[in-house]
XYZ file of C-alpha atoms in Angstrom:
628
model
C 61.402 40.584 61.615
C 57.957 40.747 62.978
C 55.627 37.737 63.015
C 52.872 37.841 60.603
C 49.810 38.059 62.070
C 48.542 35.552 59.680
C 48.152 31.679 61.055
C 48.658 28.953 58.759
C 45.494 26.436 59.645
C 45.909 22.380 58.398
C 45.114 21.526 55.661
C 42.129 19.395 55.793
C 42.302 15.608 54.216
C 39.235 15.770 51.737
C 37.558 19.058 50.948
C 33.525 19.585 52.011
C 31.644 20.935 48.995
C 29.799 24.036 50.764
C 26.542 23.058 49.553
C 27.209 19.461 52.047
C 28.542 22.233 54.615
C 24.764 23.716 54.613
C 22.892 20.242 54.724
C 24.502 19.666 57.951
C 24.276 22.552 59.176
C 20.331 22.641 58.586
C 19.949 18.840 59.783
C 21.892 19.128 63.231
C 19.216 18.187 65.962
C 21.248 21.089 68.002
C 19.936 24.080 66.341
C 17.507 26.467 68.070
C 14.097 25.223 66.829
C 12.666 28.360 66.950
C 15.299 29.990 64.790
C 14.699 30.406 60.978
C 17.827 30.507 59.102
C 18.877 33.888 57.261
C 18.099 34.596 53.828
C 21.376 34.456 52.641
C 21.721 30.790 53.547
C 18.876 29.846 51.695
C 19.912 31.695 48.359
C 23.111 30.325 48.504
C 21.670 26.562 49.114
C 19.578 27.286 46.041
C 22.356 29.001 43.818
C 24.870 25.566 44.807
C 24.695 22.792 42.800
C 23.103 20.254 44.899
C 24.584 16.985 46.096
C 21.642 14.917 45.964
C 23.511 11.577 46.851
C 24.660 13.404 49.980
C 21.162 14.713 51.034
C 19.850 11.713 50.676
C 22.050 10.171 52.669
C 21.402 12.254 55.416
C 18.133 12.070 55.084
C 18.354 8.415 55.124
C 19.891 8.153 58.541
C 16.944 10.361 60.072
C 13.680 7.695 61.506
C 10.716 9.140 61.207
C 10.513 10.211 64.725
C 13.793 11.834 64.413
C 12.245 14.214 61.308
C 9.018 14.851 63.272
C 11.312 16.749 66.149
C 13.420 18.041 63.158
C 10.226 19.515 62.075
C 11.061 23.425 62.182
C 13.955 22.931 59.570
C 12.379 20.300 56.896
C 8.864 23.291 56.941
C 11.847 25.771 56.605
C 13.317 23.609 53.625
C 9.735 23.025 52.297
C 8.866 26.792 52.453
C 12.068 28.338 50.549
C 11.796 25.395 48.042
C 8.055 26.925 47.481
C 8.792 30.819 47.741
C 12.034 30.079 45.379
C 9.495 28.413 42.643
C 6.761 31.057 42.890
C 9.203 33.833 42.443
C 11.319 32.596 39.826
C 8.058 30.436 38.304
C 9.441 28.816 35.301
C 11.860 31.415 34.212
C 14.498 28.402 34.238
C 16.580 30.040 36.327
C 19.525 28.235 38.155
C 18.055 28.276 41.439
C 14.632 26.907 40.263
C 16.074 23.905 38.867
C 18.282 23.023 42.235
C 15.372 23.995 44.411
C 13.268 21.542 42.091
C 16.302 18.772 42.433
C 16.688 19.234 45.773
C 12.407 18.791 46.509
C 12.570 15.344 44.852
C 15.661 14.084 46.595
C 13.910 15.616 49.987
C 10.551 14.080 49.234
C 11.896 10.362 47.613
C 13.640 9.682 50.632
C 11.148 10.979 53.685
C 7.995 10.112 52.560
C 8.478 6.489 51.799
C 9.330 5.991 55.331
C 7.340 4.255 57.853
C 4.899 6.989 59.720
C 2.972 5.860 62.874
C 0.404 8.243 61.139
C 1.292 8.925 57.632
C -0.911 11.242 56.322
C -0.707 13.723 60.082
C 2.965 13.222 60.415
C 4.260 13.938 56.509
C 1.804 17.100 57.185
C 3.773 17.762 60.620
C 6.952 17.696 58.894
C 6.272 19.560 55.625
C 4.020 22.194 56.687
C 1.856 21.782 60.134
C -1.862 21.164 59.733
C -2.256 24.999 60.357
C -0.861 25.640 56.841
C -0.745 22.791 55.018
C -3.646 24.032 52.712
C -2.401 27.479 51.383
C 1.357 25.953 50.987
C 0.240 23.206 49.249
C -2.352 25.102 47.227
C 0.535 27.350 45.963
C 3.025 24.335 45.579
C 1.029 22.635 43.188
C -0.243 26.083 41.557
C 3.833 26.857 41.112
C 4.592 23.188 39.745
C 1.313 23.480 36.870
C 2.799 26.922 36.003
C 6.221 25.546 35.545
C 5.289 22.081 33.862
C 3.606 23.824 31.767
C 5.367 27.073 30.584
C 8.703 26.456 32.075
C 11.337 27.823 29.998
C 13.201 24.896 29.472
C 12.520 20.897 28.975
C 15.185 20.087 31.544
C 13.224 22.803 34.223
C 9.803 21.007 33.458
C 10.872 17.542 33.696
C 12.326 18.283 37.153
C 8.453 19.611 37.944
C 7.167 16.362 37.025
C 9.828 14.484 38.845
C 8.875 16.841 42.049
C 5.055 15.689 41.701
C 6.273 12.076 40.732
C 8.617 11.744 44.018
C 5.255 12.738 46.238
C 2.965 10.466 44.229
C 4.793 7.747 45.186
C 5.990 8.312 48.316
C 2.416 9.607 49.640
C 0.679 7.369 47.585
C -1.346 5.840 50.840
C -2.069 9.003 52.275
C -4.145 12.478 51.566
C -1.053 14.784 50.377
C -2.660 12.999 46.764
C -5.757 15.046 47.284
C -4.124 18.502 46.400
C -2.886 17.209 42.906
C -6.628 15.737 42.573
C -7.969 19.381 43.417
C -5.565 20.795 40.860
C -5.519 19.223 37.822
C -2.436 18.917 36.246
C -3.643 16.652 33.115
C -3.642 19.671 30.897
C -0.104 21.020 32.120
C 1.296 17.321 31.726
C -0.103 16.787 27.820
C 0.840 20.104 27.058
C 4.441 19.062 28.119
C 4.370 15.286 26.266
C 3.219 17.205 23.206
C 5.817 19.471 23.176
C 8.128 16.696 24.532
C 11.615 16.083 22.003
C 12.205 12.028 22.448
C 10.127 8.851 23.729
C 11.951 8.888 27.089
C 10.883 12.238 28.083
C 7.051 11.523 27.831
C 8.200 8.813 30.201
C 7.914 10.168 33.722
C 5.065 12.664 33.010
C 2.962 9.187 31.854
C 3.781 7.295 35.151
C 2.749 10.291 36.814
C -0.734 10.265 34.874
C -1.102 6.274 35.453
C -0.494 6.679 39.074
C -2.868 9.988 39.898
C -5.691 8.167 37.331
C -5.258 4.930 39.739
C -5.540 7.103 43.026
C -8.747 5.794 45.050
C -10.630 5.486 41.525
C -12.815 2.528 42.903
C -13.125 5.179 46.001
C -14.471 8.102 44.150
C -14.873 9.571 40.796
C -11.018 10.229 39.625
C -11.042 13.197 37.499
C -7.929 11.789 35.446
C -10.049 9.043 34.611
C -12.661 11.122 33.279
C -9.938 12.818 31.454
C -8.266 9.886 29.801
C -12.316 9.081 28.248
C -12.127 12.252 26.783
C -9.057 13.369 25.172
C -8.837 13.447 21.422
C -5.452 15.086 21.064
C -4.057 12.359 18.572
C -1.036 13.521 18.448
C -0.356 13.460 22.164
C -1.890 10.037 22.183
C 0.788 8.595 19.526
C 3.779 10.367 21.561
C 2.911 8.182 24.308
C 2.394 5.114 22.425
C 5.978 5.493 20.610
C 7.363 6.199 24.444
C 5.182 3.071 25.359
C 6.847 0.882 22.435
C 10.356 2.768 22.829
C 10.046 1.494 26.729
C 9.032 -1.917 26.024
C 12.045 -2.831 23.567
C 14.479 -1.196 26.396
C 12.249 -3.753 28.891
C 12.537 -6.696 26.889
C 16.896 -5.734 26.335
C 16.951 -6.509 29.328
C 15.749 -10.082 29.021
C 18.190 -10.416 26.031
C 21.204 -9.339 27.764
C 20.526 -12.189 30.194
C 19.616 -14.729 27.499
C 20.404 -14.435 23.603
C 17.070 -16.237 22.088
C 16.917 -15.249 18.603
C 17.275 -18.247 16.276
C 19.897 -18.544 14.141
C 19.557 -18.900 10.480
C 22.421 -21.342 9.049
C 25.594 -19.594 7.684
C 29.534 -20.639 7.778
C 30.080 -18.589 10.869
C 28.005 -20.430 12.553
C 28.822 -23.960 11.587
C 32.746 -22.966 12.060
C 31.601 -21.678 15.542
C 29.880 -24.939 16.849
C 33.058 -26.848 16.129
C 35.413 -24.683 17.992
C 36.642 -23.282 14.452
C 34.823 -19.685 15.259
C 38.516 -17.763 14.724
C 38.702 -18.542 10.970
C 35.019 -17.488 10.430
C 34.479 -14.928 7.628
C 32.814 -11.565 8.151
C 32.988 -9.315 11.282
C 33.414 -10.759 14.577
C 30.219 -10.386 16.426
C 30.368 -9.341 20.467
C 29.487 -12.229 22.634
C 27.161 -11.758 25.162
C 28.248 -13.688 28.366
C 26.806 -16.874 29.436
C 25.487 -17.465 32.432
C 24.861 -20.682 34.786
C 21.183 -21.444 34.413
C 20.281 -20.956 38.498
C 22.694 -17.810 38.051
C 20.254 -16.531 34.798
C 16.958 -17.811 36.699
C 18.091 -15.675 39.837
C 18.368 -12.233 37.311
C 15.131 -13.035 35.533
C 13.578 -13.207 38.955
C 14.282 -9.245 39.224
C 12.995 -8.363 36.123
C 11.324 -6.652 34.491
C 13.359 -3.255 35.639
C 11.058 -0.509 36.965
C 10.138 1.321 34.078
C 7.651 -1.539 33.481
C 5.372 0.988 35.666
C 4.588 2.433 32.442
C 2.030 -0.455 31.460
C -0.270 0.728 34.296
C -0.641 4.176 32.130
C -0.707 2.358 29.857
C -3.762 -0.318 30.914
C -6.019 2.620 31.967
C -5.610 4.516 28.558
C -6.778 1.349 26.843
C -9.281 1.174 29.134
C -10.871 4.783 28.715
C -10.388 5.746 24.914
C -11.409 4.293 21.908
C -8.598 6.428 19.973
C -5.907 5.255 22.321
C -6.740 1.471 21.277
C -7.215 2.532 17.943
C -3.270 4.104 17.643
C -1.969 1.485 20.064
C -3.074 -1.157 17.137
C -2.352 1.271 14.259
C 0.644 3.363 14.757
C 3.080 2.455 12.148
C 6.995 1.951 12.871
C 8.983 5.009 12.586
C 12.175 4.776 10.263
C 14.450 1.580 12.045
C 12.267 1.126 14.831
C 9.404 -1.493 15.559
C 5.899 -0.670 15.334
C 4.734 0.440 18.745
C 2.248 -2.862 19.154
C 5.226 -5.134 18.208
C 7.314 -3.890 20.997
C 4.308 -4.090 23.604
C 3.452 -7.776 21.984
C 6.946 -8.841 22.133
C 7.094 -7.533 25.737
C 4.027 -9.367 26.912
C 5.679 -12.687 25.659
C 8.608 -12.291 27.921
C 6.577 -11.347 31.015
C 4.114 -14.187 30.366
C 7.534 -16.948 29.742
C 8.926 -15.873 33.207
C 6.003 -14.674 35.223
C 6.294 -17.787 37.543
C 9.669 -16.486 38.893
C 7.602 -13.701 40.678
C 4.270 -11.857 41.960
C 5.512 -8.682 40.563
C 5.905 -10.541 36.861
C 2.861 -12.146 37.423
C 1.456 -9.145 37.753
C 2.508 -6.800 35.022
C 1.985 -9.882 32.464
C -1.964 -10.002 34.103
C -2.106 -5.861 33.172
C -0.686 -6.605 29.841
C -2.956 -9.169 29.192
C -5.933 -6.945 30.431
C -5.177 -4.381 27.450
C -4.893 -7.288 24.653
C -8.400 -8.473 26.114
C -9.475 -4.516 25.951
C -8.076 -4.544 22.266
C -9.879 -8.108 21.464
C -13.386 -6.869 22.564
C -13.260 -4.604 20.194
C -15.104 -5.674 17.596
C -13.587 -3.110 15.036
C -9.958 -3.597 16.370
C -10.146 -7.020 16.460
C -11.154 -6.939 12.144
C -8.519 -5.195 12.127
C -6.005 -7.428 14.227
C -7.484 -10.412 12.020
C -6.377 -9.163 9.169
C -3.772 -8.771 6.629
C -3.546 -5.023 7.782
C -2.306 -5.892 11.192
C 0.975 -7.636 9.338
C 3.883 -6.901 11.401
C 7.414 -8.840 12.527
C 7.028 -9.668 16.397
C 10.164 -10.877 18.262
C 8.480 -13.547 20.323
C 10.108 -15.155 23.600
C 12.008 -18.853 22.818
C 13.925 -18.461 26.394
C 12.659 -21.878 27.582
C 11.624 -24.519 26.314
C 9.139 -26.315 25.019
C 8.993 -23.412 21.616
C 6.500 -22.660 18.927
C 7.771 -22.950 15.559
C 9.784 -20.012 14.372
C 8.389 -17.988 11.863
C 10.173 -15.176 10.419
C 8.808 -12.096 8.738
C 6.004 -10.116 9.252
C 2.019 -12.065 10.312
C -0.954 -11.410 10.939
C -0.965 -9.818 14.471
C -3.589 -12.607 15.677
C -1.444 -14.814 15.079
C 1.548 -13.561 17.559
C -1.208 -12.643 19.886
C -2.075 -16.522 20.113
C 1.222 -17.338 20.314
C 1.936 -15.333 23.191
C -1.205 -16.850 24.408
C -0.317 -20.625 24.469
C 3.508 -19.464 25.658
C 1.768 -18.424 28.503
C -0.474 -21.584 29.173
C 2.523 -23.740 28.603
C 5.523 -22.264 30.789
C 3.350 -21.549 33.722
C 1.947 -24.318 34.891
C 2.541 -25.494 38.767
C 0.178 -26.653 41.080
C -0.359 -23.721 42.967
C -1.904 -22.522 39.689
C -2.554 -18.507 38.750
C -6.078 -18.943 37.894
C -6.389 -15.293 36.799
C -3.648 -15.271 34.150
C -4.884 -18.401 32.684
C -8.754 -17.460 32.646
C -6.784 -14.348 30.355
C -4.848 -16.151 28.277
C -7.763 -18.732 27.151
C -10.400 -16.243 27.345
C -8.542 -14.039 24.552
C -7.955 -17.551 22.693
C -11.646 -17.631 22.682
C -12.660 -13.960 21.525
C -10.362 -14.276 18.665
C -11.596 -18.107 17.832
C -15.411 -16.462 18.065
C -14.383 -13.692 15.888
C -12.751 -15.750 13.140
C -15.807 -18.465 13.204
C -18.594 -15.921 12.849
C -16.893 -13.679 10.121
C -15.496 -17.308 8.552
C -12.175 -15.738 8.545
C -9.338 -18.478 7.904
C -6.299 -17.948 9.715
C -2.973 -19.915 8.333
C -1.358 -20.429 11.587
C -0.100 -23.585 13.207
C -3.664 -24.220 14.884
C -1.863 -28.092 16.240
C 0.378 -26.268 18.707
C -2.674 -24.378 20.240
C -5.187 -27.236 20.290
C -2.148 -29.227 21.615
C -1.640 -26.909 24.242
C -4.979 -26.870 25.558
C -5.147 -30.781 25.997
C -1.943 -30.733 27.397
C -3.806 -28.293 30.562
C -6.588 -30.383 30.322
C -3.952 -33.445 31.002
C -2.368 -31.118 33.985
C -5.515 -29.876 35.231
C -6.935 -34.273 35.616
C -3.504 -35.427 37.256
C -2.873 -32.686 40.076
C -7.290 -32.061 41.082
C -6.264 -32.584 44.353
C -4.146 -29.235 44.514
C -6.189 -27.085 42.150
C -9.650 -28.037 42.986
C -10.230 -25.183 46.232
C -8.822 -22.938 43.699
C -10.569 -19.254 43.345
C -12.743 -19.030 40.084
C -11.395 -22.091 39.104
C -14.459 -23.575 37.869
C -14.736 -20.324 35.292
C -11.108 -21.699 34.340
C -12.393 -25.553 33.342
C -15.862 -24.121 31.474
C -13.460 -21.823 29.181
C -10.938 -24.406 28.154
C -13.951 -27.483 27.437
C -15.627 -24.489 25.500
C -13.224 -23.414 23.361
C -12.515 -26.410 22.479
C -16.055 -27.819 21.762
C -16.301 -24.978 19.967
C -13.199 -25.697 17.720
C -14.574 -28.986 17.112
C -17.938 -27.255 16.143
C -16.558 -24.301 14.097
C -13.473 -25.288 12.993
C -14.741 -25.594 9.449
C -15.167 -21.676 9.712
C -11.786 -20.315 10.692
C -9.506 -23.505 10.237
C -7.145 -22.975 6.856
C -7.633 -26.672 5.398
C -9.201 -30.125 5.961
C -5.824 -31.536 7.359
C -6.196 -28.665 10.222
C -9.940 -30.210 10.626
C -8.747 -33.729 10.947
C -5.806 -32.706 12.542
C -8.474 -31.433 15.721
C -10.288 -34.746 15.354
C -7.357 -36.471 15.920
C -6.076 -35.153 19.445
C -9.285 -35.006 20.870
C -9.567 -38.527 20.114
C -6.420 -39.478 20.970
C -6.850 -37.592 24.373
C -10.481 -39.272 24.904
C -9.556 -41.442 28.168
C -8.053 -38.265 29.370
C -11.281 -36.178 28.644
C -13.598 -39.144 30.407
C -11.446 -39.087 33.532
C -11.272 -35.025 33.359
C -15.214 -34.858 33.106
C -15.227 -37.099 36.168
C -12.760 -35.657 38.569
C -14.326 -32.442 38.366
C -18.037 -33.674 37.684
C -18.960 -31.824 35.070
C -21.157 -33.511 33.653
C -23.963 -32.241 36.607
C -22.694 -28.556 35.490
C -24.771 -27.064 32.488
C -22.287 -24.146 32.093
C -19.615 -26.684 30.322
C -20.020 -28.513 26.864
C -17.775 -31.706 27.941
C -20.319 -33.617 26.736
C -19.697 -32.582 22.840
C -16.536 -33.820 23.045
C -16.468 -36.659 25.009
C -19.259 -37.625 22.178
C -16.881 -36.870 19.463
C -14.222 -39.347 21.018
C -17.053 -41.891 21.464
C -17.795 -41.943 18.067
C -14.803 -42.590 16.545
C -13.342 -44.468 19.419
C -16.240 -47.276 18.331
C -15.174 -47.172 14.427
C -11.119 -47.177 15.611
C -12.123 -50.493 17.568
C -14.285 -52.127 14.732
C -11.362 -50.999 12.717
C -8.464 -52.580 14.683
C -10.447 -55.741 15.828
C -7.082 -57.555 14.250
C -4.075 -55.245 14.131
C -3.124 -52.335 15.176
C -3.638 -48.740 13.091
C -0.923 -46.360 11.694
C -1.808 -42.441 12.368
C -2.429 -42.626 8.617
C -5.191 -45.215 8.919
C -6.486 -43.275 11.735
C -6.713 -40.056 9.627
C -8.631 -41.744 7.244
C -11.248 -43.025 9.445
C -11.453 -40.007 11.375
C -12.201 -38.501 7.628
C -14.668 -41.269 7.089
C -16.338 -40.493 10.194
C -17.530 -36.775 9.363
C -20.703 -38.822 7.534
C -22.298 -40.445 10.521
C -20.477 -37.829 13.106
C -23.606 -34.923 14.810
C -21.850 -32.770 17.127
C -24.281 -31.717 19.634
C -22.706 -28.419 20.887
C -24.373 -25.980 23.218
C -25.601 -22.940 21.806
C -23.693 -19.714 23.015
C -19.986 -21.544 22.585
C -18.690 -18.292 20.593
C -20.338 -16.104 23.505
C -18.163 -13.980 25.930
C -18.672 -11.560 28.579
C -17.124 -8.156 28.195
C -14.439 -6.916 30.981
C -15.594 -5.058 33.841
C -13.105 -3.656 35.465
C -15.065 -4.117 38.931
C -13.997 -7.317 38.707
C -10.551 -6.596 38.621
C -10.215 -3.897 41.377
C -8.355 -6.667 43.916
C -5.685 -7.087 41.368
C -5.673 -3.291 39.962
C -5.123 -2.228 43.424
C -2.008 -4.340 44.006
C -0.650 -3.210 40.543
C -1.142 0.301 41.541
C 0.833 -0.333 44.672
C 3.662 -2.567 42.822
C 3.830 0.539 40.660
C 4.282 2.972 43.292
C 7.259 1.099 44.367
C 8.618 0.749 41.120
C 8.442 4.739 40.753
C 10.200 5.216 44.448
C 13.324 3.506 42.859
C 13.010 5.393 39.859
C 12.851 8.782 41.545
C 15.252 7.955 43.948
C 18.314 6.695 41.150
């Protein structure tokens, strides 16, 4: 019989999907430079489903001097990607939506890398300076048309994941410029409007937060001028329901590290704390895992995840638009969900109770507390906050200790919003102190405090633990001077905290809910009055006309001389003491400063060292989200 002239080859060990075949074969440093590939290799790249992990791979291996002399094949790449969108536009075809996949796994993992000469080499290897303009030009042209009248969700959401990959990668260099030329604010609010859940407005509102924060203390950002004037209100409440929807899955992740809701009593849980938990009525509950406290301090330390870029959006839409704060206060809850504020609130008090684990916490609990300030100044907003329209449930933070009292059901937003306040004075105190985030927290203490006393609104809230708080930092502040006193803007710091206080002491007939809050006042800051003397000295403020220290060092004066007259032959109970401290309100004249209730409205000049670092934490937030 005659041999076949068929030859049986090996079987191979693993099988090479093609479209891996075609990344190597376009990334070997051994093809001719000069050659372009044939067409058919770039429709079939296109027409495969890509293997993104792969490509990036390979792209990962490649310096930046090795892409420079690879140059000919990522333009090549670059190019078809381009021609492929501008044909097909946003028909949703197949190859549109790989060429789109494959642009964001080609531009997450090159243009993060570290260029001798950013801006001129990313232009090298995309396009050469020659032609950078007219490719770009139509890039960004094809990406608007497709964002914005692509035929499918899934098609435009791989646009803005294109534009979101070169956002952040290029942040630092002038590839930005061509989406500032273009402007793709239209395309991107046509595409949250028509968006279907929260977590699709998502991406396309990072995108907006990072090209609004792109040289804006540089030039005049057009997204900027944008964001003051859009009036589309039902865009705007899309993106506050993604904002909420993204802070609950934020603060999920706190829970799953720590369980912090209290307990109401029940059986279950009674049987439970004595090891009898098997016999326990009802259904059995999943237990979270619990975790060695350096093992739980190591995992808060890496929070909060990266979609916490969203709050930059978010600060610069509070910022710009009147009917952006108005929503972000208003919005009610949709059916099982939290109202949108609640979520963002709630939020805020977990960043603030762990931002000492890390700059980056610090610094998305400083750009939360920039919008509640935003919110506060507002005169109209803050009636609002201060009042029994504003009720609403607020999960607050009880992951360390020492905790506010636990009050369940809904309150008067004000009331959460100081709570998150003093949460924040009391769990981050060190001696290398954050200055900033304090100056926040008491500083919004004050604007509500001012509002309440001039409108005489009474607030029921547990006034003791704030007033408590602030002596307590007025204790820190006396017994570690010698570490805080060459401290940045620290003498703003020790005006605001005297103030609001001496205004308390002044006012509190105006906004406190009953006498025994009054005396309750009286009673710390007398209590705390050798505390206050040696405070005023340390820091000499008594030369410094920009303080009222003096009203209450005079307060604790006063009734420090009756106590002693008092007491010349025993010692007083805290009862007796109340009643001379009421007593004392007859022959008591607080002198207080005028101005105590005054504050100066942000600027957000003053800000632009610690916007600019948020803009960049954000950017590198976004690079891990694009590159997942």
């Amino acid at each position: 019989m005659e041999a076949s002239p068929l030859t049986q080859q090996a079987r191979p060990e693993t099988f090479q999907p093609k479209v891996v075949h075609l990344y190597e074969a376009l990334f070997k440093d051994d093809v001719d430079i000069d050659g372009d590939k044939p067409e058919g290799f770039w429709r079939e790249l296109f027409l495969l489903n890509p293997d993104r992990p792969t490509l990036q791979k390979i792209l990962a291996q490649l310096g930046p001097d090795d892409l420079i002399s690879l140059q000919s094949q990522t333009r090549q790449l670059f190019f078809r990607a381009v021609e492929c969108l501008k044909k097909a536009g946003g028909d949703g075809s197949v190859a549109v939506l790989h060429a789109l996949e494959t642009l964001t796994t080609f531009f997450s993992t090159i243009l993060p890398k570290k260029y001798t000469n950013p801006s001129s080499d990313i232009i090298a290897i995309l396009a050469g300076l020659d032609q950078v303009d007219a490719v770009f030009t139509d890039f960004v042209g094809a990406l608007d048309g497709i964002i914005r009248n692509g035929k499918s969700m899934e098609v435009r959401q791989r646009a803005v994941e294109v534009v979101l990959s070169i956002a952040s990668g290029a942040y630092q260099t002038s590839l930005l410029t061509y989406f500032i030329q273009r402007d793709l604010f239209p395309a991107m609010m046509k595409f949250i409007q028509e968006s279907d859940s929260p977590s699709r407005v998502l991406e396309p509102f990072m995108l907006l937060g990072l090209l609004a924060n792109y040289n804006k203390f540089e030039f005049q950002n057009p997204y900027q001028l944008r964001l003051n004037d859009f009036v589309n209100e039902a865009a705007i409440q899309k993106i506050i329901r993604c904002v909420g929807y993204t802070c609950r899955s934020l603060r999920g992740q706190y829970i799953d590290i720590l369980q912090d809701l209290p307990e109401g009593w029940s059986i279950a849980n009674t049987l439970n704390m004595i090891g009898l938990g098997a016999i326990a009525p009802g259904a059995k509950t999943h237990q979270k895992p619990a975790y060695d406290p350096e093992v739980a301090k190591q995992m808060f330390a890496r929070l909060p995840g990266e979609d916490a870029a969203v709050l930059l959006g978010t600060y610069d839409f509070s910022h710009a638009n009147k009917l952006f704060c108005f929503n972000l206060v208003a919005l009610s809850a949709e059916k099982g969900e939290e109202q949108p504020i609640s979520s963002f609130l709630s939020l805020t008090s977990y960043l603030l109770q762990h931002a000492f684990l890390s700059t980056r916490a610090t610094n998305y609990a400083h750009l939360s507390l920039m919008v509640f300030r935003l919110l506060i100044e507002d005169q109209l907003l803050c009636k609002r906050i201060c009042s029994d329209e504003s009720k609403v449930a607020v999960r607050l933070c009880r992951q360390r200790q020492p905790f506010l009292p636990a009050v369940r059901g809904e309150r008067i937003l004000a009331t959460t919003v100081l709570d998150t306040m003093v949460d924040g004075i009391n769990h981050n105190l060190r001696r290398r102190l954050d200055v900033s985030l304090y100056t926040l927290c008491v500083g919004i203490m004050l604007r509500i405090i001012s509002y309440l006393s001039r409108s005489r609104t009474r607030l029921q809230y547990h006034w003791s633990e704030l007033f408590r708080s602030l002596l307590s930092l007025i204790r820190f502040l006396t017994t570690y001077a010698s570490d805080l006193k060459g401290l940045s803007h620290f003498d703003s710091l020790l005006d605001l905290v005297v103030n609001l206080l001496a205004l308390s002491l002044s006012a509190g007939e105006a906004f406190l809910p009953s006498p025994a809050a009054y005396d309750d006042l009286f009673y710390k800051v007398v209590e705390s009055g050798e505390v206050l003397i040696k405070f005023r000295d340390t820091y000499n403020l008594s030369s410094r006309p920009s303080n009222s220290i003096s009203t209450l060092i005079s307060v604790s004066t006063h009734y420090k001389t009756m106590l002693d007259s008092d007491s010349s032959k025993r010692n007083l109970t805290s009862t007796e003491v109340a009643d001379v401290i009421k007593q004392g309100y007859e022959t008591l004249s607080i002198q207080a400063k005028e101005g105590l209730d005054g504050w100066e409205r942000y600027r957000e000049a003053d800000e632009r060292t610690l916007l600019k670092k948020m803009a960049r934490a954000t950017v590198t937030d976004v690079q891990t989200i694009v590159q997942a």
